[in-house]
PDB file of C-alpha atoms in Angstrom:
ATOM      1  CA  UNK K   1     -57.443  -2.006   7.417  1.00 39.00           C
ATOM      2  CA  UNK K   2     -54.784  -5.321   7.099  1.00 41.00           C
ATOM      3  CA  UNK K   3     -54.562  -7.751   9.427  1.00 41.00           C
ATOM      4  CA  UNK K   4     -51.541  -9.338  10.409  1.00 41.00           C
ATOM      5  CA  UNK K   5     -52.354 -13.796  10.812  1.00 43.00           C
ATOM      6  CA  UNK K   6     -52.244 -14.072  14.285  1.00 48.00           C
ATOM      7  CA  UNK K   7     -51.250 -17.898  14.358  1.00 47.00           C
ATOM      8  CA  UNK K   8     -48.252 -16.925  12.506  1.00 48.00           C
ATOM      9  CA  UNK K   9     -46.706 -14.996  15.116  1.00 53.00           C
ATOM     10  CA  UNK K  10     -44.857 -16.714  18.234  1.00 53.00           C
ATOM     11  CA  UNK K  11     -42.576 -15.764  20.440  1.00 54.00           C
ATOM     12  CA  UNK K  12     -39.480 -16.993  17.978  1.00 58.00           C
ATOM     13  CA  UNK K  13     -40.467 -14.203  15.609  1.00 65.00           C
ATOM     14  CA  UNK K  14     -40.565 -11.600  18.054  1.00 67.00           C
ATOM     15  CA  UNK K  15     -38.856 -12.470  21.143  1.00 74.00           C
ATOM     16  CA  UNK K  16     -39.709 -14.190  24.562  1.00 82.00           C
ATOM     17  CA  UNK K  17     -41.355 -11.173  25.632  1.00 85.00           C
ATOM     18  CA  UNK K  18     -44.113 -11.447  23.396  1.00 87.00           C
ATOM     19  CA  UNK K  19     -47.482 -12.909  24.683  1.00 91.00           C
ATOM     20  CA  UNK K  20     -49.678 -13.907  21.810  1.00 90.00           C
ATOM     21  CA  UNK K  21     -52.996 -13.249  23.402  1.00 92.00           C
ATOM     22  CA  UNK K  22     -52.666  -9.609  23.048  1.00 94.00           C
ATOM     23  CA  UNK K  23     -51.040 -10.034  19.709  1.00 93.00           C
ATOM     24  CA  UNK K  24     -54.578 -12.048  18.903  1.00 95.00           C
ATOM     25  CA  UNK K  25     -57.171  -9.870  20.836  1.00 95.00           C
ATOM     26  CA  UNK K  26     -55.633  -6.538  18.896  1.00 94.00           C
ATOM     27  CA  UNK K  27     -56.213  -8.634  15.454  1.00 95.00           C
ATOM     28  CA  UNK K  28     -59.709  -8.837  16.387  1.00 96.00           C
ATOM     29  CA  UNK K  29     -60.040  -5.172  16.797  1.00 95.00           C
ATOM     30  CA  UNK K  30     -58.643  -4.093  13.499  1.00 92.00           C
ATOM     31  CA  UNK K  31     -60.800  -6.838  11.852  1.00 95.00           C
ATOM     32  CA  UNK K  32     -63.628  -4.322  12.008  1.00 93.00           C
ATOM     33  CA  UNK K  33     -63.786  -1.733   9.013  1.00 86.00           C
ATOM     34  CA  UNK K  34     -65.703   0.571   7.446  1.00 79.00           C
ATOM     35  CA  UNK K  35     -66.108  -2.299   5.164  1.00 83.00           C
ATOM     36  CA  UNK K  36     -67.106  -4.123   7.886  1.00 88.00           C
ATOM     37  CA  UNK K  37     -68.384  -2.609  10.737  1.00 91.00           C
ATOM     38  CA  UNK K  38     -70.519  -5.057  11.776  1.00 93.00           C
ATOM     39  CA  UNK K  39     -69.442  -9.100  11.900  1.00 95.00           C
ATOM     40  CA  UNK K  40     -70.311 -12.447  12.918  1.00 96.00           C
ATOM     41  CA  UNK K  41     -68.114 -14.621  14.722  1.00 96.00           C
ATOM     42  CA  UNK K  42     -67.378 -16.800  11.500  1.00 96.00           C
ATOM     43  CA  UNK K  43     -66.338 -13.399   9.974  1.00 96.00           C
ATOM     44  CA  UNK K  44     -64.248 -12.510  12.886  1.00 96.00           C
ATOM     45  CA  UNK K  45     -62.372 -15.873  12.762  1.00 96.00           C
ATOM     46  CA  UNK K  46     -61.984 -15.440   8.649  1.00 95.00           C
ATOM     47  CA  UNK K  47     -60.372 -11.968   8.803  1.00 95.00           C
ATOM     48  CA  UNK K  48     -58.163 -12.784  11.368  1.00 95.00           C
ATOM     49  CA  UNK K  49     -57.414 -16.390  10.599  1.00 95.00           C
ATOM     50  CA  UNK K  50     -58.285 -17.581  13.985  1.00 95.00           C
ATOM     51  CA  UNK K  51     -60.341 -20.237  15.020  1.00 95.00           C
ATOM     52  CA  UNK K  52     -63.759 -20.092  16.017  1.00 95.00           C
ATOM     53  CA  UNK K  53     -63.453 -21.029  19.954  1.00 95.00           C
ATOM     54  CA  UNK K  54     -60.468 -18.684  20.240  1.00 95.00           C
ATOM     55  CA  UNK K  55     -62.411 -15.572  17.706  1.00 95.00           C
ATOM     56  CA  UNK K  56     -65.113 -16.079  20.475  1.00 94.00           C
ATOM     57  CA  UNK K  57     -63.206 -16.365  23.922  1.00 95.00           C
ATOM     58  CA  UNK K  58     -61.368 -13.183  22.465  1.00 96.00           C
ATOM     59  CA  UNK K  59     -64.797 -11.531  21.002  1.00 95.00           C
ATOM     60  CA  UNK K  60     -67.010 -11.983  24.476  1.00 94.00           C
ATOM     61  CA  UNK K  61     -63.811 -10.772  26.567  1.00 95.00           C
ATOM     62  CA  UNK K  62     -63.446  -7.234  24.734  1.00 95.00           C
ATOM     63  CA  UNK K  63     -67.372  -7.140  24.907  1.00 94.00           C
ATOM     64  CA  UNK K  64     -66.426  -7.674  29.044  1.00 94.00           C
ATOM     65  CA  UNK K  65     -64.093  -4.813  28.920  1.00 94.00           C
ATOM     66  CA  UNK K  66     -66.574  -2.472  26.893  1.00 93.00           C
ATOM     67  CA  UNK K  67     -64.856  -2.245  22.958  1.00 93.00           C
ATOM     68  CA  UNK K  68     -67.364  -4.833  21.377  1.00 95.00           C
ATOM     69  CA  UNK K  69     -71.161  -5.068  21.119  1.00 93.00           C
ATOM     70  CA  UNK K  70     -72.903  -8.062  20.311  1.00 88.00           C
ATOM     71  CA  UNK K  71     -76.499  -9.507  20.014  1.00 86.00           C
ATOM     72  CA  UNK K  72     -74.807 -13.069  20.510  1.00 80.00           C
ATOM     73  CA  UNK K  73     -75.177 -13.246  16.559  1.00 89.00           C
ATOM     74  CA  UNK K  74     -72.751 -10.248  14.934  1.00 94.00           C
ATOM     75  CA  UNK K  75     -70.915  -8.190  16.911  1.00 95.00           C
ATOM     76  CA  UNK K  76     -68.983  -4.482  16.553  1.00 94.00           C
ATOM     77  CA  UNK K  77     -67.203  -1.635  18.317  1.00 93.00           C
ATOM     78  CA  UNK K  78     -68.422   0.476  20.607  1.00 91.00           C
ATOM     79  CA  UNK K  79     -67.023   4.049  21.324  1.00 83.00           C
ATOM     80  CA  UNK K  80     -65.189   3.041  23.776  1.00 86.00           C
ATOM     81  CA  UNK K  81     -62.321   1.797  20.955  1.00 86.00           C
ATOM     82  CA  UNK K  82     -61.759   5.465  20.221  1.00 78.00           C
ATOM     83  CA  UNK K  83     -60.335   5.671  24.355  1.00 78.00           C
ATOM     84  CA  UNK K  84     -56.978   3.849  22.823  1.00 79.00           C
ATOM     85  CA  UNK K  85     -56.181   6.057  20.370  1.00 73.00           C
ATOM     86  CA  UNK K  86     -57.063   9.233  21.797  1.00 66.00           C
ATOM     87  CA  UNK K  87     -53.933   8.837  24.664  1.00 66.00           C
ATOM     88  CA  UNK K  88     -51.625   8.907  21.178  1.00 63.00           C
ATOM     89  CA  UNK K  89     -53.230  11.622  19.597  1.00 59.00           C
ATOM     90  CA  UNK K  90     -53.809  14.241  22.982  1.00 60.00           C
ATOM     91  CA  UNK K  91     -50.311  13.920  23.820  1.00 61.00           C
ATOM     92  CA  UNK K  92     -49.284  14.958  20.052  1.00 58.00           C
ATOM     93  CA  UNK K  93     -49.107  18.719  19.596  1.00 81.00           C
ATOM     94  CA  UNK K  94     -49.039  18.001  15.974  1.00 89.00           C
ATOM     95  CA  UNK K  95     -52.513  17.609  14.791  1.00 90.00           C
ATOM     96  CA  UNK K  96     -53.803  20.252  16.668  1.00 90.00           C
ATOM     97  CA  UNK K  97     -51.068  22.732  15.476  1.00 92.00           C
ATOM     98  CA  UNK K  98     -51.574  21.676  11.517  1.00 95.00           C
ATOM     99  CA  UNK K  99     -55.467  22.252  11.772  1.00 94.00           C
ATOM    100  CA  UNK K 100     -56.246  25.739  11.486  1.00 95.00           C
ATOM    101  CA  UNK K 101     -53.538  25.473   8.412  1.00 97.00           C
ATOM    102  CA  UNK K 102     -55.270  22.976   6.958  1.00 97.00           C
ATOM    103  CA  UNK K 103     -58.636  24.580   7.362  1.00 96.00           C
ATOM    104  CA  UNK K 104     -56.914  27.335   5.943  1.00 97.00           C
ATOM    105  CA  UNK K 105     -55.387  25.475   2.608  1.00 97.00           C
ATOM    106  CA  UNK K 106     -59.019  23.682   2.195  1.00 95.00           C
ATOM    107  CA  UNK K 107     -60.785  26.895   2.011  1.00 95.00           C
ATOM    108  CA  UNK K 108     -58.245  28.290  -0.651  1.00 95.00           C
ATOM    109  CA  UNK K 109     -58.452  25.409  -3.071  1.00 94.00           C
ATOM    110  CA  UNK K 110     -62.106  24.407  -1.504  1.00 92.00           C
ATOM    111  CA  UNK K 111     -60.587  20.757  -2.115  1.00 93.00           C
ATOM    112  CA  UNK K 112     -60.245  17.862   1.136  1.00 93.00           C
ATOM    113  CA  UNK K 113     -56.986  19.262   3.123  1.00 96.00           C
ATOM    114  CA  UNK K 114     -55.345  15.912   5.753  1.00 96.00           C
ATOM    115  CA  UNK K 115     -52.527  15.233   7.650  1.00 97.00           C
ATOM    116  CA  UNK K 116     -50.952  11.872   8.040  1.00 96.00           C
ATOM    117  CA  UNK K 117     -47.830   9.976   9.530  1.00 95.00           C
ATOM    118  CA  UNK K 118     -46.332   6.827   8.967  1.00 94.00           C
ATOM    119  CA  UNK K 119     -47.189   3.592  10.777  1.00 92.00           C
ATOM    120  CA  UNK K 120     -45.808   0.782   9.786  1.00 89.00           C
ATOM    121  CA  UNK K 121     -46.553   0.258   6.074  1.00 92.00           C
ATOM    122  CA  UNK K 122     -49.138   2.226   6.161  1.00 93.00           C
ATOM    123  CA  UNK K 123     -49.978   6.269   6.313  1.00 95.00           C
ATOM    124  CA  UNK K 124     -52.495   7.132   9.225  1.00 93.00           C
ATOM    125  CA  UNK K 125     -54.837  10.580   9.493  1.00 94.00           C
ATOM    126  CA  UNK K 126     -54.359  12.531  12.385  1.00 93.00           C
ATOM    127  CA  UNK K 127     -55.618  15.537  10.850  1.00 95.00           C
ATOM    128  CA  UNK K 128     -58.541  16.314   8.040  1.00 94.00           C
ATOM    129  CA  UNK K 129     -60.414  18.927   6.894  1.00 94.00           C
ATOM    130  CA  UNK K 130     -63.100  16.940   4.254  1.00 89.00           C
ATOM    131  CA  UNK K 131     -64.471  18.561   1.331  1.00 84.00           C
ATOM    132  CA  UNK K 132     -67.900  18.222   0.134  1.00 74.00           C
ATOM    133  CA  UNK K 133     -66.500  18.263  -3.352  1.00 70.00           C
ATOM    134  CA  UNK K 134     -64.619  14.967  -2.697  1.00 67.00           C
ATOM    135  CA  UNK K 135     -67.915  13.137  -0.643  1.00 57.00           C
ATOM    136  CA  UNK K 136     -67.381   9.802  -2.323  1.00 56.00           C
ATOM    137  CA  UNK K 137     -64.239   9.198  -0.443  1.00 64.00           C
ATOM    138  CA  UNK K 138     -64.343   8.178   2.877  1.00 74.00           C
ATOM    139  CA  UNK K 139     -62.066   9.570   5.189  1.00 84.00           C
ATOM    140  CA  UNK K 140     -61.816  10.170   8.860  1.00 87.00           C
ATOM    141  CA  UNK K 141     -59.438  10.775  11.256  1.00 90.00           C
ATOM    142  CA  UNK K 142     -57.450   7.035  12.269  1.00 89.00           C
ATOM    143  CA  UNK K 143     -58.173   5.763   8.504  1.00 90.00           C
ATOM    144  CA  UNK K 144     -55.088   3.841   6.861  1.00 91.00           C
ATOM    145  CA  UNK K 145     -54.046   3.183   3.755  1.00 93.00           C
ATOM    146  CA  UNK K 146     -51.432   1.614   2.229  1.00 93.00           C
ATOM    147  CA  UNK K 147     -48.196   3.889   2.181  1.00 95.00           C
ATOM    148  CA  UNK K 148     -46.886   2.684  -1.397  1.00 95.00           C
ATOM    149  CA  UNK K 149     -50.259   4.059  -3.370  1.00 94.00           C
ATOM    150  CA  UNK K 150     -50.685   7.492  -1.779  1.00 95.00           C
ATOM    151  CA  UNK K 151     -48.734  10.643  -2.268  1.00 97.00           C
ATOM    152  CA  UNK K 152     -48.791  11.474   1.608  1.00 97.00           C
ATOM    153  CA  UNK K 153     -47.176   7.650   1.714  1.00 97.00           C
ATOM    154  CA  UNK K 154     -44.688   8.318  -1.010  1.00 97.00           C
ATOM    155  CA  UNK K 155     -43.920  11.225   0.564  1.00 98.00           C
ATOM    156  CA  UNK K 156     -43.343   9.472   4.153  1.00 98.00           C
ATOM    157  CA  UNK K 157     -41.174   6.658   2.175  1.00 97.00           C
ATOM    158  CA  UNK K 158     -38.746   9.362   0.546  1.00 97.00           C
ATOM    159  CA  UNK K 159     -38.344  10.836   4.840  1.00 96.00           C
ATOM    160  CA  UNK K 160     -37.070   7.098   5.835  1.00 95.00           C
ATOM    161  CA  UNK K 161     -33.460   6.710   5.868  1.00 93.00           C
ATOM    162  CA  UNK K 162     -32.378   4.564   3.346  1.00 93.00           C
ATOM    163  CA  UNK K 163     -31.447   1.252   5.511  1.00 94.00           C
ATOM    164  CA  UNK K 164     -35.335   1.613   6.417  1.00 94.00           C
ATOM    165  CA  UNK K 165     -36.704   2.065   3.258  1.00 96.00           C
ATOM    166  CA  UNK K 166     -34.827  -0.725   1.356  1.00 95.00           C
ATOM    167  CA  UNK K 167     -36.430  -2.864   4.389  1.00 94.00           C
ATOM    168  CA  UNK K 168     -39.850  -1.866   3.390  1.00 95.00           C
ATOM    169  CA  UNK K 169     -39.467  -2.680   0.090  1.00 96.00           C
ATOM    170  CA  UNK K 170     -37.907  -6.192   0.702  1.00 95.00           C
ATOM    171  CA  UNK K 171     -41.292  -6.693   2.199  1.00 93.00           C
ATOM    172  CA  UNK K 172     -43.783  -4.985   0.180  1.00 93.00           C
ATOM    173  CA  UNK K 173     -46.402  -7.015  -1.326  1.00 90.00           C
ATOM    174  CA  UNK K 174     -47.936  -4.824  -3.849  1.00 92.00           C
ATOM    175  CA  UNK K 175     -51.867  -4.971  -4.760  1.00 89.00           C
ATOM    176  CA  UNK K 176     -53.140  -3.640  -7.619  1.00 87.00           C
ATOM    177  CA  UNK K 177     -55.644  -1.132  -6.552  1.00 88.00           C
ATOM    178  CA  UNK K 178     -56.330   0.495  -9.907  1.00 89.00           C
ATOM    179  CA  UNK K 179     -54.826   0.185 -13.841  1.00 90.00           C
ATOM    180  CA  UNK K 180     -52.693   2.628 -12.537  1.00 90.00           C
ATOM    181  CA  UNK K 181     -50.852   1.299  -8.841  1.00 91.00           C
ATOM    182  CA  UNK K 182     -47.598   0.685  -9.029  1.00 93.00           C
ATOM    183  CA  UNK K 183     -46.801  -2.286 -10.565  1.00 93.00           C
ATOM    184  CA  UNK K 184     -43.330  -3.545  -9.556  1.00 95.00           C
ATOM    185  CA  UNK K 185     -41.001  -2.561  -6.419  1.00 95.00           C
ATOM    186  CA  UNK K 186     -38.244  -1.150  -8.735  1.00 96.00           C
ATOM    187  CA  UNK K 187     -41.281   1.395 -10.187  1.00 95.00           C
ATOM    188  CA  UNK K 188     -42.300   2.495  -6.506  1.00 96.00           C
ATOM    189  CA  UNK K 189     -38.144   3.176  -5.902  1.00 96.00           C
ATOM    190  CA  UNK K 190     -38.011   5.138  -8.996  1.00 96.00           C
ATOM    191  CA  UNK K 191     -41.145   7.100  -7.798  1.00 96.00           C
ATOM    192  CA  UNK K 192     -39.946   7.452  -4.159  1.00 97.00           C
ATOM    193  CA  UNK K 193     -36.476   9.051  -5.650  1.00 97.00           C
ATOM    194  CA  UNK K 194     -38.524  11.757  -7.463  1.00 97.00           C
ATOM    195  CA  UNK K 195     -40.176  12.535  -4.633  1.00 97.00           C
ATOM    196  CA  UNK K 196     -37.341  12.418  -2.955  1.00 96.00           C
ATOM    197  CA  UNK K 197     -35.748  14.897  -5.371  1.00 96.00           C
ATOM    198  CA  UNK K 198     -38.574  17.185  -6.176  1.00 96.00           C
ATOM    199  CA  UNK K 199     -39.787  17.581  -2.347  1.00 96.00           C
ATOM    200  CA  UNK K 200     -43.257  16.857  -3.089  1.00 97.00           C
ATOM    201  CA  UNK K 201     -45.921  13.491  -4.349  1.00 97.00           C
ATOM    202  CA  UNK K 202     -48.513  13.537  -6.861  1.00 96.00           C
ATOM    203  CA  UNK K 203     -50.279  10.053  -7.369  1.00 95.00           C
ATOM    204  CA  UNK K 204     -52.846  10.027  -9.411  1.00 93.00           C
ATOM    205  CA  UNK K 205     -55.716   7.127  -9.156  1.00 89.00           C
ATOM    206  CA  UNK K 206     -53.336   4.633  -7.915  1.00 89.00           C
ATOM    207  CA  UNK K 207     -55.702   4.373  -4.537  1.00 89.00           C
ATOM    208  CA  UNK K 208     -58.763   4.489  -6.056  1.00 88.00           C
ATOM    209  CA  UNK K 209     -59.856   5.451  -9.679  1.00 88.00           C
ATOM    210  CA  UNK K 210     -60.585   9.411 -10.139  1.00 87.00           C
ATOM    211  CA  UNK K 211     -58.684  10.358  -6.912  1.00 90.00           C
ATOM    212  CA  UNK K 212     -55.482  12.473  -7.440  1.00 92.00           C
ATOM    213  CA  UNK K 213     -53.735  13.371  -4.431  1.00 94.00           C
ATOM    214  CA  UNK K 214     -50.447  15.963  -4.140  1.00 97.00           C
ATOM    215  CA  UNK K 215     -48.382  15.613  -0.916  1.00 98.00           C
ATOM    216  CA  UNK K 216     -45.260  17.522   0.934  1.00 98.00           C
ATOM    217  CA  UNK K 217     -43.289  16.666   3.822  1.00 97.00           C
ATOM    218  CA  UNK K 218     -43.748  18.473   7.437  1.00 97.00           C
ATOM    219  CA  UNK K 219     -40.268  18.279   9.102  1.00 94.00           C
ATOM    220  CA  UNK K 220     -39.591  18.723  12.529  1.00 89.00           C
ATOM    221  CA  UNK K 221     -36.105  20.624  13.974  1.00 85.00           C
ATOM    222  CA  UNK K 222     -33.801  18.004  12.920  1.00 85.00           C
ATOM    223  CA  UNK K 223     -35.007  18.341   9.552  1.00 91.00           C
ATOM    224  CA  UNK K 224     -36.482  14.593   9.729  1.00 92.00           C
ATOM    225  CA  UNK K 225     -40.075  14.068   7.819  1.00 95.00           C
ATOM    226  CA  UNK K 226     -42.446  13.370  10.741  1.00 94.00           C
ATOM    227  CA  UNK K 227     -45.881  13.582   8.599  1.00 96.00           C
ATOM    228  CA  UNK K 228     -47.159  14.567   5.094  1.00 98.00           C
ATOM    229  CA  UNK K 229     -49.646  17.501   4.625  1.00 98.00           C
ATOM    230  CA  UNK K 230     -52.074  16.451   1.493  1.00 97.00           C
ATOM    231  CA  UNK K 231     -54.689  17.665  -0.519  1.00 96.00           C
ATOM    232  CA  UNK K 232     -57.243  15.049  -2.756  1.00 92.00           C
ATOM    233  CA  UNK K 233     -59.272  16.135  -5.687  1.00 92.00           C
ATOM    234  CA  UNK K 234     -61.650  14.320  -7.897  1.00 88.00           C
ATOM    235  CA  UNK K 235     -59.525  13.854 -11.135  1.00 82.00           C
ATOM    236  CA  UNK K 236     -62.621  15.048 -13.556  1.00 82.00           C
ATOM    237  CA  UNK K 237     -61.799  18.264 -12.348  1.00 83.00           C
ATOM    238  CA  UNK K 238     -58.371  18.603 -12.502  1.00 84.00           C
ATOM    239  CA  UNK K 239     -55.439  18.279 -14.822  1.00 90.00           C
ATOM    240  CA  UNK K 240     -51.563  16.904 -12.883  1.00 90.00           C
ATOM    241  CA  UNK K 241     -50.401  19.572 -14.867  1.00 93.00           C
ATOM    242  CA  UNK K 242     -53.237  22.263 -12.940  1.00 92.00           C
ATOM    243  CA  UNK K 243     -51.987  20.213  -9.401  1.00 94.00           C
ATOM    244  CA  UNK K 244     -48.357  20.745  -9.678  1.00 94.00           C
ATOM    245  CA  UNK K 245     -49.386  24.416 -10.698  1.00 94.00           C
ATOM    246  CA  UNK K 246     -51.813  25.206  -8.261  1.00 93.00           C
ATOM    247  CA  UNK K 247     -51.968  22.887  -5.749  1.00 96.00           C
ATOM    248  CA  UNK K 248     -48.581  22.292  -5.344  1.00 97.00           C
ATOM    249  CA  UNK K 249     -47.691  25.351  -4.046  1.00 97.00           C
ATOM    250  CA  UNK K 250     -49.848  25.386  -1.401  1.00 97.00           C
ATOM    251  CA  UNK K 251     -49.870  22.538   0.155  1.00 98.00           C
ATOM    252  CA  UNK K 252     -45.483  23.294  -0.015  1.00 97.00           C
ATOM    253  CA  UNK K 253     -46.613  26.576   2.137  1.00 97.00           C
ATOM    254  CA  UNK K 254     -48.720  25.193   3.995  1.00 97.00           C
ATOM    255  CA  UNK K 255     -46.052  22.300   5.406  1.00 97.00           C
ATOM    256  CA  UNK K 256     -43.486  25.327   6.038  1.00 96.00           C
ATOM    257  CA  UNK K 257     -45.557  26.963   8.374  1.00 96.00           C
ATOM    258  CA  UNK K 258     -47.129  23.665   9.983  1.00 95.00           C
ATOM    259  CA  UNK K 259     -43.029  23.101  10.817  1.00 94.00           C
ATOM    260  CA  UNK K 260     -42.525  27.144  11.829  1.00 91.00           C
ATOM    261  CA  UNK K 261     -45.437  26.504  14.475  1.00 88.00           C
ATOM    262  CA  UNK K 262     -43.980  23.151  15.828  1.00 84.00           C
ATOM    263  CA  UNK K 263     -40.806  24.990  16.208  1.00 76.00           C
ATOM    264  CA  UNK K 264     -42.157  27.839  18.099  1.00 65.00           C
ATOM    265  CA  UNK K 265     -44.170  25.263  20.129  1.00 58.00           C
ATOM    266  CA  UNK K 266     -41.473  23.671  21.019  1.00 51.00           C
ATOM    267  CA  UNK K 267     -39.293  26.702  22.248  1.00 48.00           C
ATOM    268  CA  UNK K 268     -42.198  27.965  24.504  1.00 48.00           C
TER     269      UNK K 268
END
């Protein structure tokens, strides 16, 4: 997970409406990782580019409301954090219609099956069904990655209309993951457009070395992209040429009838 620098928002950049303690607190919160799911206050104040008094004031007050845990030396979440996402996700039909699909696509290739959508610049699970093949990788429901170096991203990118996109990519700041990330905003365009034209994503270790992913769109009535339906393999054994054969096709079936249940859902 990113986070934003905190001092470098004020109400200029956003608007008189915005109150900067919240915009602070909520950088505290995404400060914690899988990388770093436990941290001290100096760590707190480094991530989010805070200072100490105002990491701490922020630190003990979300331990007061329940969503931090501390020893008074490092602190981390508690379960409670999982309370604000789960409003978001229970009132979204969508990742309980795609599971049984995806369970469905993981058993057939016996590959890591997900389910993301687009937040920000980034791509968000809100559906997975892991693999044991593809253990190495950690995944769970709520991780993010960067949109630009995923093919469930990619595919999300080539959904935006274009006034959005070119806005992204004014902003982009790409980091090289791997030899093979995208290199230069013009290369991500061309890639985007091929998705765009094809109708699916295959990236291959541009996230992380030996991790090729293939991607399709889920549309809703309207015919706008809405999420990205994915499978990931461990490149050692696979080929592109065996994804875009095999896998391709699948995960293309499984969007379609991901979108003929959201349809039907939505008539009843």
């Amino acid at each position: 997970m990113r986070t934003e620098d905190p001092p470098s928002h004020s109400r200029n950049d956003h608007g008189p409406h915005f109150v900067q303690s919240v915009a602070r607190a909520l950088a505290v919160l995404r400060s914690f990782s899988g990388e770093r799911p436990r941290q001290s206050l100096s760590d707190v104040a480094r991530e989010t580019g805070l200072d100490r008094a105002t990491a701490r004031r922020l630190l003990l007050t979300l331990a007061d409301l329940g969503y931090v845990a501390g020893d008074g030396r490092m602190f981390e979440l508690t379960p409670r954090i999982l309370e604000l996402g789960y409003a978001y996700l229970s009132g979204m039909s969508l990742p309980e219609i795609a599971q049984p699909h995806l369970q469905k696509l993981a058993a057939e290739l016996n590959e890591t099956a997900a389910l993301a959508v687009l937040d920000g610049d980034d791509i968000v699970y809100v559906a997975l069904v892991p693999s044991a093949r593809l253990a190495a990788v950690k995944i769970n429901i709520g991780t993010r990655f960067d949109a630009y170096a995923t093919s469930m991203g990619r595919v999300l990118l080539a959904g935006l209309p274009a006034a959005e996109l070119d806005r992204y990519l004014d902003r982009l700041h790409l980091t090289t993951r791997t030899e093979r990330t995208v290199r230069t905003v013009e290369q991500l365009r061309h890639e985007i457009d091929k998705v765009r034209s094809q109708g699916w994503a295959l990236v291959d270790s541009e996230l992380e070395e030996g991790l090729r992913g293939a991607a399709a769109p889920v549309r809703d009535r309207a015919g706008r992209t809405i999420a990205a339906a994915n499978v990931s393999v461990h490149a050692g054994r696979t080929t592109p040429e065996l994804v875009e054969r095999e896998h391709v096709p699948a995960i293309l079936r499984t969007a379609r009838l991901i979108e003929a249940d959201l349809v039907g859902s939505a008539l009843r």
